[in-house]
Backbone as a chain_set.jsonl record, in Angstrom:
{"seq": "XXXXXXXXXXXXXXXXXXXXXXXXXXXXXXXXXXXXXXXXXXXXXXXXXXXXXXXXXXXXXXXXXXXXXXXXXXXXXXXXXXXXXXXXXXXXXXXXXXXXXXXXXXXXXXXXXXXXXXXXXXXXXXXXXXXXXXXXXXXXXXXXXXXXXXXXXXXXXXXXXXXXXXXXXXXXXXXXXXXX", "coords": {"N": [[202.005, 240.135, 91.759], [201.49, 240.7, 94.993], [198.897, 240.086, 97.396], [197.569, 240.4, 100.541], [194.928, 238.637, 102.538], [193.043, 238.743, 105.547], [190.934, 238.462, 107.814], [188.589, 240.422, 108.042], [190.45, 242.762, 106.344], [191.546, 243.526, 103.232], [195.014, 243.14, 102.187], [196.512, 244.608, 99.572], [198.597, 246.059, 96.946], [199.072, 249.472, 95.623], [196.5, 251.743, 94.77], [196.072, 254.671, 91.87], [193.208, 255.364, 92.37], [193.34, 255.381, 95.21], [194.903, 257.7, 96.137], [193.152, 259.886, 96.803], [191.81, 259.31, 98.531], [193.584, 258.58, 100.721], [195.066, 260.789, 101.055], [192.939, 262.267, 102.182], [193.944, 260.761, 105.097], [195.783, 261.945, 105.8], [195.401, 264.193, 105.815], [194.873, 264.646, 108.414], [195.247, 265.971, 111.47], [195.31, 264.833, 113.656], [195.451, 261.999, 113.016], [198.025, 262.394, 112.033], [199.149, 263.229, 114.527], [201.628, 261.801, 115.519], [203.41, 260.899, 113.62], [206.562, 261.431, 112.507], [207.696, 264.939, 112.554], [204.25, 265.563, 113.087], [203.005, 267.094, 110.67], [200.467, 267.436, 108.835], [200.223, 265.836, 105.512], [199.613, 267.299, 102.082], [197.508, 266.292, 98.965], [199.636, 266.385, 96.673], [201.662, 265.181, 97.999], [201.082, 262.812, 99.506], [200.876, 261.685, 96.877], [203.14, 261.113, 96.072], [204.224, 259.517, 98.626], [202.947, 257.54, 98.261], [203.832, 256.889, 95.816], [207.011, 256.556, 96.405], [206.503, 254.18, 98.108], [205.466, 252.253, 96.96], [207.979, 252.23, 95.124], [209.79, 250.975, 96.876], [208.921, 248.77, 97.266], [209.355, 247.349, 94.602], [212.003, 247.539, 94.484], [212.761, 246.306, 97.614], [211.573, 243.819, 97.571], [209.627, 243.907, 99.188], [206.863, 246.305, 100.89], [204.553, 248.867, 101.727], [201.075, 248.056, 102.423], [198.117, 248.848, 100.922], [195.572, 249.319, 102.85], [192.162, 247.589, 102.648], [188.874, 247.811, 103.596], [187.534, 244.423, 103.765], [184.518, 244.594, 103.467], [183.418, 246.23, 102.483], [185.043, 247.593, 100.908], [186.366, 250.093, 101.355], [189.188, 252.038, 101.174], [191.217, 251.684, 104.276], [193.895, 252.827, 105.222], [196.949, 252.338, 105.949], [199.608, 249.338, 105.876], [202.33, 247.46, 106.944], [206.323, 246.763, 105.297], [208.934, 248.493, 106.126], [212.313, 250.062, 105.315], [213.849, 251.521, 107.674], [215.203, 254.15, 106.862], [214.811, 256.91, 107.971], [215.89, 256.401, 111.098], [218.889, 255.605, 111.39], [220.602, 254.623, 113.128], [219.357, 251.837, 113.542], [219.867, 250.403, 111.498], [220.936, 247.795, 109.621], [217.98, 247.183, 109.165], [214.101, 246.197, 108.895], [211.696, 247.763, 109.414], [207.959, 246.705, 110.374], [204.944, 248.897, 109.995], [202.116, 251.279, 110.426], [199.152, 252.892, 109.624], [196.147, 254.269, 109.976], [192.838, 255.791, 109.162], [191.165, 257.541, 111.453], [188.263, 256.955, 111.286], [188.571, 253.99, 111.469], [189.615, 253.642, 113.885], [190.433, 251.543, 116.778], [188.76, 249.367, 116.637], [190.94, 247.285, 116.3], [192.201, 246.708, 113.59], [194.288, 247.905, 112.732], [196.557, 246.106, 114.371], [195.407, 243.844, 113.209], [196.013, 243.901, 110.745], [198.721, 244.565, 110.95], [199.764, 242.279, 111.874], [199.34, 240.368, 109.808], [201.009, 241.529, 107.958], [203.725, 241.334, 109.193], [204.059, 238.468, 109.884], [203.934, 238.39, 106.885], [206.278, 238.919, 106.21], [208.158, 237.681, 107.891], [207.622, 234.501, 106.846], [207.019, 234.62, 104.152], [209.452, 236.474, 102.879], [211.089, 236.011, 104.402], [212.593, 237.2, 106.482], [215.018, 238.262, 108.873], [214.741, 239.769, 111.157], [212.484, 241.807, 112.521], [211.541, 245.405, 113.713], [210.124, 247.806, 114.999], [208.772, 251.461, 115.285], [207.569, 254.218, 117.37], [206.931, 256.966, 118.525], [207.867, 258.626, 121.652], [205.252, 258.087, 123.753], [203.337, 257.857, 122.276], [201.065, 255.685, 123.323], [198.986, 254.207, 122.344], [200.045, 252.957, 119.718], [202.606, 251.481, 120.858], [200.728, 248.914, 122.266], [200.191, 247.732, 120.371], [202.045, 247.177, 119.146], [203.163, 245.218, 121.502], [201.406, 243.382, 121.552], [201.876, 242.255, 118.569], [203.975, 240.498, 120.128], [206.069, 242.122, 119.99], [209.423, 243.486, 121.337], [210.068, 245.915, 123.628], [213.536, 247.437, 122.567], [215.183, 249.777, 122.515], [215.163, 253.499, 123.53], [215.752, 256.242, 122.186], [216.406, 259.14, 120.0], [215.058, 260.639, 117.281], [216.154, 261.699, 114.655], [215.019, 263.036, 112.65], [213.428, 264.723, 113.533], [213.308, 264.914, 116.164], [212.321, 264.154, 117.81], [211.982, 262.224, 120.337], [211.751, 258.426, 120.583], [210.768, 255.338, 120.812], [212.193, 252.082, 120.221], [211.066, 248.908, 118.638], [211.26, 245.532, 118.903], [211.168, 241.818, 117.07], [212.112, 238.97, 116.572], [212.968, 236.363, 113.815], [213.291, 233.586, 115.279], [212.203, 234.588, 117.834], [209.725, 235.005, 116.493], [208.806, 232.543, 115.906], [208.609, 230.477, 117.786], [206.299, 231.974, 119.507], [204.132, 231.585, 117.833], [203.563, 228.562, 117.145]], "CA": [[201.409, 240.949, 92.829], [200.82, 240.249, 96.605], [197.893, 240.665, 98.01], [197.523, 239.19, 101.633], [193.719, 238.984, 103.272], [193.08, 238.398, 106.575], [189.257, 237.931, 107.909], [188.2, 241.989, 107.486], [190.993, 242.885, 105.126], [192.606, 242.952, 102.335], [195.8, 244.249, 102.15], [196.981, 244.942, 98.181], [199.698, 247.151, 95.792], [198.083, 250.711, 95.513], [196.255, 251.937, 93.206], [194.919, 255.616, 91.678], [191.833, 256.245, 93.262], [193.56, 255.353, 96.518], [195.47, 258.405, 96.865], [192.295, 260.616, 97.235], [191.409, 258.535, 100.763], [194.465, 258.337, 101.365], [195.594, 262.271, 101.115], [192.381, 262.711, 103.705], [193.741, 260.292, 106.183], [197.18, 262.456, 106.147], [195.147, 266.065, 106.446], [193.531, 264.776, 109.617], [196.165, 266.559, 112.577], [195.223, 263.802, 115.166], [196.17, 260.826, 112.439], [199.106, 262.174, 111.632], [200.036, 263.605, 115.523], [202.507, 261.034, 116.238], [204.517, 260.987, 112.552], [208.024, 263.007, 112.192], [207.193, 266.342, 113.556], [203.192, 265.628, 113.529], [202.993, 268.237, 109.79], [199.651, 266.575, 107.888], [200.12, 266.113, 104.223], [199.005, 267.139, 101.688], [197.314, 265.471, 97.683], [200.57, 265.761, 96.523], [202.636, 264.709, 99.427], [200.328, 261.652, 99.436], [200.85, 261.062, 95.86], [204.792, 261.306, 95.746], [204.832, 258.737, 99.014], [202.833, 256.341, 97.731], [205.038, 256.3, 94.91], [207.957, 256.086, 97.061], [206.303, 252.841, 98.61], [205.36, 251.338, 95.162], [209.224, 251.552, 94.181], [210.326, 250.425, 98.114], [207.988, 247.144, 96.41], [210.218, 247.044, 93.439], [213.943, 247.357, 94.902], [212.782, 245.26, 98.518], [210.62, 242.645, 97.485], [208.343, 244.407, 100.079], [206.611, 247.524, 101.081], [203.987, 249.118, 101.926], [200.315, 247.509, 101.776], [197.324, 249.599, 100.95], [194.889, 248.425, 103.503], [191.394, 248.21, 102.572], [187.849, 247.19, 104.088], [186.751, 243.311, 102.794], [182.688, 244.442, 103.037], [182.808, 248.007, 101.94], [185.964, 248.332, 99.832], [186.777, 251.625, 101.401], [190.462, 252.19, 101.847], [191.59, 252.324, 105.86], [194.999, 253.294, 105.862], [198.375, 251.394, 105.201], [200.314, 249.173, 106.924], [203.375, 247.081, 105.981], [207.309, 246.74, 105.854], [209.86, 249.032, 104.652], [213.45, 250.075, 105.485], [213.427, 253.164, 108.622], [216.651, 255.257, 106.867], [215.115, 258.353, 108.97], [216.657, 255.889, 112.36], [219.851, 255.73, 110.574], [221.277, 253.983, 114.415], [218.924, 250.823, 113.781], [219.774, 249.328, 110.045], [219.877, 247.361, 108.543], [216.587, 246.551, 109.987], [212.884, 246.156, 108.126], [210.351, 248.1, 110.42], [206.332, 247.119, 110.159], [204.009, 250.648, 110.323], [200.726, 251.169, 110.114], [198.399, 254.46, 109.349], [194.793, 254.259, 109.468], [192.255, 256.809, 109.215], [190.626, 257.49, 112.555], [186.967, 255.969, 111.878], [188.834, 252.829, 111.939], [190.905, 253.246, 114.915], [189.469, 250.729, 118.399], [188.352, 247.475, 116.351], [191.748, 245.947, 116.255], [192.152, 246.899, 112.586], [195.728, 247.82, 113.136], [196.932, 244.495, 114.691], [194.903, 242.568, 112.702], [197.038, 244.201, 109.179], [200.249, 244.555, 110.885], [199.551, 240.916, 112.176], [199.349, 240.113, 108.497], [202.237, 242.167, 107.519], [204.737, 240.739, 110.13], [203.741, 236.858, 109.146], [204.608, 238.582, 105.523], [208.181, 239.579, 106.366], [208.898, 236.308, 108.437], [206.867, 233.196, 106.13], [207.819, 235.08, 102.736], [210.444, 237.089, 102.503], [212.561, 235.169, 105.393], [213.218, 238.238, 107.345], [216.09, 237.542, 110.448], [213.847, 240.621, 112.688], [211.548, 243.077, 112.337], [211.043, 246.127, 114.07], [208.675, 248.75, 115.284], [209.27, 252.338, 116.036], [206.574, 254.625, 117.943], [207.132, 258.219, 119.526], [207.258, 258.593, 123.152], [203.897, 258.821, 124.551], [202.046, 256.639, 121.277], [200.505, 254.499, 124.371], [198.517, 253.181, 121.384], [201.112, 252.49, 118.937], [203.095, 250.886, 121.485], [200.18, 248.726, 122.516], [199.513, 247.137, 119.041], [203.668, 246.195, 119.043], [203.528, 244.202, 122.045], [200.041, 242.18, 120.615], [202.488, 241.507, 117.692], [205.018, 239.92, 120.216], [207.052, 242.962, 120.462], [209.666, 244.023, 122.803], [210.979, 246.898, 123.677], [214.661, 247.196, 122.375], [216.242, 250.615, 122.708], [215.302, 254.727, 123.409], [216.744, 257.351, 121.465], [215.85, 260.273, 119.678], [214.821, 260.246, 116.092], [216.735, 262.705, 113.824], [214.02, 263.612, 111.498], [212.03, 265.573, 114.018], [214.275, 265.232, 117.278], [211.212, 263.477, 118.936], [211.639, 260.779, 121.145], [211.022, 257.239, 119.939], [211.049, 254.064, 121.12], [212.063, 250.564, 119.466], [210.288, 247.747, 119.51], [211.856, 244.328, 117.999], [210.889, 240.488, 117.265], [213.112, 238.087, 115.834], [211.994, 235.393, 113.381], [213.02, 233.174, 116.416], [210.544, 234.94, 118.447], [207.982, 234.563, 115.8], [208.159, 231.031, 115.315], [208.338, 229.804, 118.762], [205.276, 232.525, 119.495], [203.413, 231.246, 116.944], [203.629, 227.692, 117.188]], "C": [[201.089, 240.53, 93.499], [199.735, 241.401, 96.854], [197.212, 239.781, 99.435], [195.583, 239.629, 102.229], [193.652, 238.568, 104.531], [191.22, 238.496, 106.833], [188.072, 239.271, 107.496], [188.612, 242.786, 106.681], [191.476, 242.69, 104.545], [193.654, 243.797, 101.951], [196.953, 244.03, 100.449], [198.171, 246.516, 98.045], [198.511, 248.133, 95.945], [198.241, 251.282, 94.377], [195.905, 253.581, 93.072], [194.584, 255.945, 92.414], [192.077, 256.02, 94.947], [194.394, 256.354, 96.715], [194.559, 260.03, 97.572], [192.018, 260.188, 99.006], [192.653, 258.571, 101.44], [195.244, 260.162, 101.866], [194.423, 262.026, 102.262], [192.735, 262.2, 104.84], [194.8, 261.037, 106.804], [196.845, 263.576, 106.783], [194.626, 265.602, 107.837], [195.236, 264.996, 110.806], [195.984, 265.58, 113.765], [195.667, 262.699, 114.407], [197.686, 261.155, 112.871], [199.807, 262.969, 113.432], [201.621, 263.52, 116.006], [203.865, 260.473, 114.642], [205.003, 262.117, 112.596], [207.468, 263.754, 113.079], [205.335, 266.456, 113.59], [202.384, 266.621, 112.326], [201.715, 267.191, 109.129], [200.359, 266.682, 106.314], [199.209, 266.178, 102.939], [198.181, 266.114, 99.652], [198.738, 264.881, 97.042], [201.754, 265.04, 97.15], [202.146, 263.457, 99.159], [200.631, 261.025, 98.25], [202.815, 260.309, 95.985], [205.105, 260.296, 97.22], [204.469, 257.857, 98.563], [203.413, 255.543, 96.195], [206.069, 255.865, 95.046], [207.751, 254.653, 97.371], [206.073, 251.979, 97.561], [207.252, 251.28, 94.845], [209.607, 250.8, 95.307], [210.093, 248.339, 97.34], [208.99, 246.678, 95.414], [211.582, 246.503, 93.699], [213.824, 246.132, 96.168], [212.415, 243.682, 97.912], [209.526, 243.133, 98.739], [208.546, 245.98, 100.241], [205.501, 247.954, 101.813], [202.298, 249.148, 101.451], [198.702, 249.155, 101.701], [195.947, 249.053, 101.77], [192.9, 248.618, 103.602], [190.194, 247.399, 103.213], [186.833, 245.696, 103.318], [184.999, 243.816, 101.912], [182.453, 245.198, 102.389], [183.704, 248.116, 100.781], [187.063, 249.381, 100.115], [188.577, 250.782, 101.873], [190.691, 253.084, 103.322], [192.7, 252.632, 106.2], [196.131, 252.605, 104.722], [198.888, 250.397, 106.318], [201.238, 247.751, 106.309], [204.744, 247.127, 106.113], [208.086, 247.834, 104.755], [211.038, 249.55, 105.576], [213.277, 251.304, 106.303], [214.873, 253.685, 108.65], [216.401, 256.509, 107.781], [215.484, 257.439, 110.227], [217.854, 255.41, 111.567], [220.846, 254.331, 111.598], [220.774, 252.634, 114.284], [218.835, 249.845, 112.567], [220.717, 248.898, 110.611], [218.825, 246.424, 109.378], [215.102, 246.824, 108.794], [212.103, 246.518, 109.837], [209.234, 247.785, 109.716], [205.857, 248.528, 110.728], [202.952, 250.343, 109.951], [200.168, 252.581, 110.177], [197.37, 254.335, 108.86], [193.682, 255.635, 110.214], [191.252, 256.621, 111.176], [188.931, 256.799, 112.778], [187.326, 254.697, 112.112], [189.456, 252.619, 113.393], [189.913, 252.167, 116.255], [188.758, 249.717, 117.921], [189.478, 246.367, 116.102], [192.215, 245.999, 115.094], [193.733, 246.667, 112.012], [196.756, 246.874, 113.749], [196.555, 243.653, 114.211], [196.153, 242.447, 110.617], [198.121, 244.098, 109.757], [200.571, 243.141, 110.657], [200.51, 240.216, 110.9], [200.737, 240.217, 108.095], [203.58, 241.437, 108.002], [205.185, 239.387, 109.979], [204.268, 237.407, 107.338], [205.816, 238.492, 105.658], [208.749, 238.191, 106.666], [208.815, 235.452, 106.929], [207.264, 233.752, 104.702], [208.898, 235.297, 102.094], [211.229, 236.646, 103.453], [213.422, 236.284, 105.913], [213.427, 237.858, 108.756], [215.287, 238.402, 111.652], [213.42, 241.59, 111.957], [211.458, 244.192, 113.097], [209.884, 246.795, 114.02], [209.205, 250.003, 115.934], [207.954, 253.476, 116.072], [207.412, 255.945, 118.712], [206.862, 258.067, 120.868], [206.102, 259.041, 123.478], [202.569, 258.088, 123.707], [201.802, 255.441, 122.174], [199.719, 253.292, 122.386], [199.06, 252.01, 120.256], [201.908, 251.127, 119.747], [202.275, 249.205, 121.683], [199.969, 246.715, 121.163], [201.31, 245.932, 119.025], [203.592, 245.198, 120.314], [202.151, 243.029, 121.469], [200.773, 241.697, 119.561], [203.837, 240.71, 118.483], [205.937, 240.892, 120.544], [208.311, 242.993, 121.694], [210.316, 245.0, 123.008], [213.004, 246.963, 123.466], [215.68, 248.415, 123.104], [214.931, 251.99, 123.094], [215.915, 255.466, 122.772], [215.785, 258.357, 120.605], [215.93, 259.976, 118.227], [215.444, 261.916, 115.58], [216.001, 263.414, 112.501], [212.851, 263.94, 112.311], [212.078, 266.0, 115.426], [212.929, 265.422, 118.299], [211.835, 262.225, 119.4], [211.202, 259.375, 120.817], [211.614, 256.128, 121.021], [211.059, 252.583, 120.111], [211.845, 249.927, 119.989], [211.348, 246.233, 118.428], [211.148, 242.993, 118.373], [211.841, 240.048, 115.875], [212.261, 236.743, 115.175], [212.258, 233.826, 114.496], [212.486, 233.214, 116.811], [209.284, 234.487, 118.026], [207.204, 233.266, 115.58], [207.762, 230.249, 116.745], [206.718, 230.413, 119.197], [204.137, 231.6, 118.762], [202.787, 230.163, 116.19], [202.315, 227.278, 117.644]], "O": [[200.216, 239.706, 93.227], [199.611, 242.617, 96.711], [196.525, 238.763, 99.357], [195.153, 240.782, 102.261], [194.522, 237.709, 104.675], [190.437, 238.593, 105.889], [187.028, 239.141, 106.857], [187.84, 243.566, 106.124], [192.188, 241.697, 104.694], [193.477, 244.923, 101.486], [197.982, 243.355, 100.412], [198.388, 247.506, 98.744], [197.358, 247.844, 96.265], [199.1, 251.431, 93.509], [195.423, 254.026, 94.114], [195.117, 256.681, 93.245], [191.261, 256.368, 95.801], [194.979, 256.096, 97.767], [194.97, 260.879, 98.363], [192.063, 260.694, 100.127], [192.728, 258.589, 102.669], [195.807, 260.44, 102.925], [194.857, 261.582, 103.325], [192.222, 262.715, 105.833], [194.957, 260.992, 108.024], [197.384, 264.064, 107.776], [193.843, 266.39, 108.367], [196.142, 264.162, 110.796], [196.648, 265.727, 114.792], [196.503, 262.101, 115.085], [198.384, 260.545, 113.681], [201.013, 263.218, 113.432], [202.429, 264.313, 116.49], [204.907, 259.833, 114.785], [204.539, 263.255, 112.673], [206.893, 263.431, 114.118], [204.95, 267.484, 114.146], [201.273, 267.033, 112.659], [202.101, 266.041, 108.922], [201.021, 267.686, 106.052], [198.292, 265.389, 102.71], [198.805, 265.073, 99.448], [199.066, 263.706, 96.874], [202.631, 264.407, 96.563], [202.909, 262.83, 98.424], [200.709, 259.798, 98.319], [203.293, 259.175, 95.946], [206.315, 260.076, 97.268], [205.319, 257.021, 98.256], [203.433, 254.406, 95.722], [206.494, 254.981, 94.302], [208.616, 253.852, 97.018], [206.675, 250.909, 97.475], [207.723, 250.256, 94.349], [209.877, 249.658, 94.933], [210.764, 247.332, 97.116], [209.409, 245.525, 95.51], [212.127, 245.466, 93.322], [214.509, 245.119, 96.032], [213.11, 242.667, 97.941], [208.589, 242.38, 99.004], [209.511, 246.706, 100.005], [205.404, 247.263, 102.827], [201.94, 249.862, 100.514], [198.593, 250.143, 102.427], [195.259, 248.265, 101.12], [192.34, 249.443, 104.324], [190.467, 246.214, 103.405], [185.828, 245.795, 102.613], [184.5, 243.652, 100.799], [181.472, 245.189, 101.646], [183.301, 248.643, 99.744], [188.136, 249.583, 99.546], [188.972, 249.764, 102.442], [190.536, 254.276, 103.589], [192.878, 252.797, 107.407], [196.202, 252.433, 103.505], [198.635, 250.594, 107.506], [200.834, 247.109, 105.34], [204.948, 247.606, 107.228], [208.042, 248.038, 103.542], [210.743, 249.474, 106.769], [212.607, 252.201, 105.792], [215.619, 253.768, 109.626], [217.332, 257.125, 108.301], [215.172, 258.342, 111.004], [217.468, 254.453, 110.896], [221.516, 253.424, 111.105], [221.543, 251.849, 114.838], [218.109, 248.855, 112.481], [221.294, 249.247, 111.641], [218.918, 245.354, 109.978], [215.22, 247.676, 107.913], [212.013, 245.878, 110.884], [209.115, 248.268, 108.59], [206.326, 249.111, 111.706], [202.679, 249.359, 109.263], [200.8, 253.416, 110.825], [197.216, 254.261, 107.641], [193.737, 256.19, 111.311], [190.902, 255.59, 111.75], [188.44, 256.338, 113.808], [186.613, 254.063, 112.89], [189.716, 251.522, 113.888], [188.697, 252.303, 116.394], [188.071, 249.087, 118.725], [189.324, 245.174, 115.838], [193.071, 245.113, 115.095], [194.232, 245.81, 111.283], [197.927, 247.09, 113.44], [197.033, 242.546, 114.456], [196.638, 241.6, 109.866], [198.87, 243.386, 109.088], [201.285, 242.696, 109.759], [201.659, 239.775, 110.869], [201.504, 239.27, 107.918], [204.399, 241.017, 107.184], [206.373, 239.068, 109.938], [204.986, 236.64, 106.696], [206.381, 237.698, 104.906], [209.579, 237.615, 105.963], [209.645, 235.613, 106.033], [208.031, 232.981, 104.125], [209.347, 234.705, 101.112], [212.388, 237.011, 103.26], [214.649, 236.337, 105.829], [212.638, 237.387, 109.575], [215.158, 237.97, 112.797], [213.911, 242.103, 110.951], [210.604, 243.601, 113.757], [208.897, 246.579, 113.317], [209.938, 249.916, 116.919], [207.333, 253.676, 115.028], [208.424, 255.77, 119.39], [205.854, 257.506, 121.296], [205.845, 260.244, 123.52], [201.425, 257.832, 124.083], [202.243, 254.33, 121.878], [199.975, 252.258, 121.768], [198.739, 250.847, 120.012], [201.822, 249.975, 119.322], [202.962, 248.241, 121.346], [199.774, 245.501, 121.212], [201.57, 244.731, 118.946], [204.105, 244.121, 120.011], [202.362, 241.897, 121.033], [200.477, 240.521, 119.352], [204.73, 240.289, 117.748], [206.715, 240.584, 121.447], [208.099, 242.556, 122.825], [211.414, 244.988, 122.452], [213.673, 246.457, 124.367], [216.59, 248.219, 123.91], [213.764, 251.616, 122.976], [217.109, 255.184, 122.87], [214.557, 258.279, 120.61], [216.759, 259.15, 117.846], [215.169, 262.997, 116.1], [216.473, 264.147, 111.631], [211.68, 263.652, 112.066], [211.419, 266.895, 115.955], [212.603, 266.282, 119.118], [212.123, 261.301, 118.639], [209.975, 259.277, 120.811], [212.594, 256.145, 121.767], [210.114, 252.163, 119.444], [212.001, 249.761, 121.198], [211.945, 246.369, 117.36], [210.634, 242.805, 119.476], [212.115, 240.53, 114.776], [211.285, 236.196, 115.688], [211.357, 232.988, 114.449], [211.691, 232.275, 116.797], [208.311, 233.953, 118.558], [206.054, 232.916, 115.313], [206.769, 229.525, 116.822], [205.838, 229.554, 119.267], [203.333, 230.959, 119.438], [202.007, 230.23, 115.24], [202.067, 226.084, 117.811]]}, "num_chains": 1, "name": "protein.A"}
């Protein structure tokens, strides 16, 4: 099982006891504001999501990690890699994404977690390119993408919500030249 560690975080596979804290994150309208149509999710939807994320690990060899705070063991949210099937025009692609509970915002944790996921994608899974997608107006996510070394690729409309999104990208070559 893949586990990654950073100075403040543990990125790991999902456990049954992650469902309730992740459901609490999904129940926060402010957290979900920039996700698809902005709808919150209940515990059953969260459980189904976690099962799908775990299935992607089995099928792809990568997926979304549970993000745990090292010092407390608290679940902060998720980060990781997934295939953005909801935006077919960018396929084939692998997307880095993140979602943290509001109490963990503004501390650099999303950037730290996503950087570890990007490193895993390029160094362990030998991906050629990683994208990240954010709704237009989500300046916080765009700042993280920029900190990861990504550059804007295109703007389009997501068919799974009808909202405008920006796609950022980072190639393995760009990653190697910026991490040396």
